[in-house]
Structure formats: C-alpha cells, structure tokens
Amino acid sequence: MNIHFLTLFPEMYTGVLGSSILARAKEKEIVDYNLINFRDYSGNKHNKVDDYPYGGGAGMVLKPEPIFNAMDALELSDDARVILLCPQGAPFNQKKAEELSKEQEIVFICGHYEGYDERIRTLVTDEISIGDYVLTGGEVASMAMTDAIVRLIPGVLSREESHIEDSFSTGMLEHPHYTRPREFRGMKVPEVLLNGNHKDIDAWRLEESLKRTKERRPDLLE
Ligand code: ADE
C-alpha cells in the first residue's frame, strides 16, 4: 500500500511513522509512506498557500492551487482513495479502517485553516473526521487513521499481536485481560482463567465483553 500525506508539517510524522508497527510495516515493504509538503506546489513566488475568504469573515482559506498541483505531481492510480480530513467528514471507525486496509493507494489531505477552498473537494473520494472535536490540523487525524489501517493489513501484525479479537472488530468492547502474577497486591486473577477449561473461559470472556459494552458503550449493542 502507498500512503501519501499532503501536509505543511511533514516533520510531525517522523516519530509516528518511524516507530513500532508502522515502521516495521515499511521495513517489511508492506507499506510505503510519502510525505509531501504542498507549500512546494504553491505556484507563487511567496509560497503562499492560504488567502482571505471571498465574502469576508474570520479565518483563512486553503487555496486550491497547492493541492491541485501536488495531486497532479503524484500521478495517482484511478482507484486511489483521496481523503480530506475535516471535522465535517464522516466519522472514522473500525469498519472504515477495515475497508481502507484493502486499498492499494491512499492520499490524506491535511489542512490547517478555517477551511478548504470548496473546489478542493472535487479531488476527493472521502471526507473523514476522527471525532467530534476540532484539531489544529489534519496531521494527527491522518496518523491515527494510518495506525488503525496499517495494523489490519495481512502480514503486519504477528500472531501474538493478532487483531481478530480487537474491540469493535467483534462488535463489542474487549473482555478484561490478566497475566502473571496470579495475585498482585491482594488482587486475584479470576479462578475461571486458571483452570484450563476453554469452554468456560470463552463463556466468561463473552459475558464480560457484553457487560463492559453495556456499561460503557450501549450504543454498540443497538
Ligand atoms: N481536522 C480538524 N479537526 C479534525 C477532526 N476532528 N477530524 C479530522 N480532521 C480534522
């Protein structure tokens, strides 16, 4: 999978794409990350990428030229997914992550302004928000999405890191986990997990999963 990030702050990505599972996915050549500073494509000698809104009002608007020029230079395949990050987009969730993990090419357009010139939207296949709050820009949102997407690509996670039983993949929140020691500061591991009866263990986990989902996220059960 090729993932392109159109951003004014490519340095923000260094730690996230260069660490842990996202870095390993690149080393394994399962994904490649391409950071593009769209200021380089402004098309004007002052490298200006924003301007005042027609009609007046507060805030600046991202100009169309830098984004159109950067996109032209990318020479994307016809079926590339082009994602505009904004609070007005469709909510991102595990189902969307699963869908996007099957793509060959994804572009994230990360703005840092009051808004995008509306013509930029003609380049886009999806508008996505990562939650009902306003970030200073799309970068953190694109990194959160990349993390959720890349770990789902076959070959990225090892068997021990498997995502099959993740919260949300099952439609519910995950059950509680325990590891050694058996007793810690007076807190004991539930007996059922110690007796090796896998039918009982599965039943307990399902019940705990349901209980947790009912308490914390009843909306998931509707
Ligand atoms: N840009 C600013 N806020 C955002 C959000 N909540 N999701 C995605 N992109 C954004």
XYZ file of N, CA and C in Angstrom, residues 1 3 21-26 28 30-31 33 92-104 106 108 143-159 161-171 174:
168
model
N 0.844 -1.191 0.000
C 0.000 0.000 0.000
C 0.885 1.248 0.000
N 0.920 5.204 0.904
C 0.164 6.235 1.619
C 0.877 7.572 1.450
N 5.087 -0.546 15.051
C 4.491 -1.381 13.996
C 4.424 -0.644 12.653
N 4.222 0.672 12.673
C 4.167 1.415 11.405
C 5.531 1.404 10.711
N 6.606 1.475 11.507
C 7.961 1.415 10.941
C 8.252 0.008 10.421
N 7.832 -0.982 11.203
C 8.077 -2.372 10.808
C 7.339 -2.716 9.504
N 6.123 -2.202 9.339
C 5.353 -2.455 8.109
C 6.090 -1.889 6.893
N 6.773 -0.780 7.088
C 7.553 -0.191 5.998
C 8.808 -1.022 5.727
N 9.178 -4.110 6.177
C 8.737 -5.349 5.511
C 8.244 -5.086 4.081
N 5.534 -3.686 3.171
C 4.082 -3.868 3.027
C 3.425 -2.512 2.751
N 4.015 -1.460 3.328
C 3.535 -0.097 3.041
C 4.711 0.805 2.706
N 5.423 5.160 2.857
C 4.875 6.460 3.244
C 5.560 7.546 2.427
N -14.818 8.356 11.514
C -13.908 7.222 11.303
C -14.191 6.165 12.362
N -14.175 4.908 11.927
C -14.385 3.808 12.886
C -13.680 2.550 12.370
N -13.787 1.463 13.124
C -13.080 0.226 12.780
C -13.517 -0.314 11.420
N -14.801 -0.171 11.104
C -15.312 -0.667 9.824
C -14.638 0.083 8.658
N -14.503 1.387 8.812
C -13.831 2.208 7.794
C -12.350 1.802 7.694
N -11.719 1.537 8.848
C -10.307 1.119 8.861
C -10.163 -0.197 8.091
N -11.081 -1.122 8.316
C -11.023 -2.416 7.616
C -11.178 -2.229 6.116
N -12.113 -1.379 5.734
C -12.336 -1.102 4.307
C -11.077 -0.484 3.676
N -10.492 0.497 4.348
C -9.331 1.183 3.780
C -8.078 0.306 3.784
N -8.018 -0.687 4.674
C -6.831 -1.555 4.735
C -6.712 -2.423 3.479
N -7.770 -2.474 2.666
C -7.742 -3.284 1.441
C -7.312 -2.465 0.216
N -7.101 -1.170 0.394
C -6.727 -0.298 -0.736
C -5.237 -0.419 -1.081
N -4.903 -0.046 -2.309
C -3.506 -0.030 -2.751
C -2.875 1.354 -2.578
N -3.595 5.400 -0.887
C -4.405 6.336 -0.099
C -3.677 7.682 -0.021
N -3.884 11.380 2.042
C -4.514 12.188 3.085
C -4.219 13.658 2.799
N -2.516 10.427 11.070
C -1.634 9.443 11.720
C -2.463 8.423 12.493
N -3.496 8.890 13.170
C -4.370 7.956 13.903
C -5.005 6.976 12.913
N -5.460 7.493 11.782
C -6.093 6.616 10.775
C -5.085 5.636 10.194
N -3.874 6.124 9.888
C -2.833 5.253 9.332
C -2.526 4.111 10.293
N -2.422 4.444 11.573
C -2.145 3.423 12.585
C -3.245 2.351 12.575
N -4.490 2.805 12.587
C -5.622 1.860 12.617
C -5.698 1.015 11.338
N -5.341 1.601 10.198
C -5.439 0.916 8.897
C -4.288 -0.075 8.713
N -3.063 0.387 8.941
C -1.880 -0.426 8.601
C -1.819 -1.712 9.427
N -2.205 -1.634 10.700
C -2.144 -2.844 11.534
C -3.093 -3.935 11.051
N -4.068 -3.564 10.199
C -5.029 -4.548 9.684
C -4.563 -5.219 8.392
N -3.505 -4.710 7.776
C -3.036 -5.300 6.513
C -2.388 -6.652 6.826
N -2.793 -7.704 6.103
C -2.217 -9.026 6.372
C -0.691 -8.996 6.340
N -0.057 -9.623 7.353
C 1.401 -9.685 7.420
C 2.018 -8.633 8.318
N 1.244 -7.615 8.692
C 1.817 -6.544 9.518
C 1.936 -6.983 10.978
N 0.871 -7.524 11.527
C 0.930 -7.988 12.916
C 1.358 -9.456 12.951
N 2.079 -9.802 13.994
C 2.407 -11.208 14.206
C 1.190 -11.899 14.822
N 1.263 -13.224 14.929
C 0.150 -13.974 15.512
C -0.175 -13.493 16.928
N 0.147 -10.626 18.079
C -0.435 -9.270 18.094
C -1.783 -9.227 17.380
N -2.291 -10.390 17.052
C -3.476 -10.510 16.186
C -4.586 -9.511 16.519
N -5.280 -9.068 15.485
C -6.351 -8.079 15.669
C -7.731 -8.710 15.616
N -7.779 -10.042 15.487
C -9.070 -10.710 15.284
C -10.040 -10.443 16.435
N -9.508 -10.367 17.665
C -10.392 -10.183 18.820
C -10.379 -8.755 19.354
N -9.887 -7.825 18.557
C -9.888 -6.424 18.975
C -11.278 -5.959 19.372
N -11.293 -4.949 20.273
C -12.544 -4.224 20.490
C -13.029 -3.738 19.130
N -14.322 -3.680 18.944
C -15.005 -3.184 17.733
C -15.014 -4.202 16.607
N -13.903 -4.985 16.383
C -13.935 -5.985 15.297
C -15.030 -6.995 15.612
N -15.195 -7.267 16.913
C -16.214 -8.230 17.325
C -17.577 -7.557 17.474
N -17.616 -6.237 17.313
C -18.860 -5.510 17.539
C -19.042 -5.132 19.006
N -13.551 -5.235 24.267
C -12.822 -6.441 24.682
C -13.055 -6.787 26.144
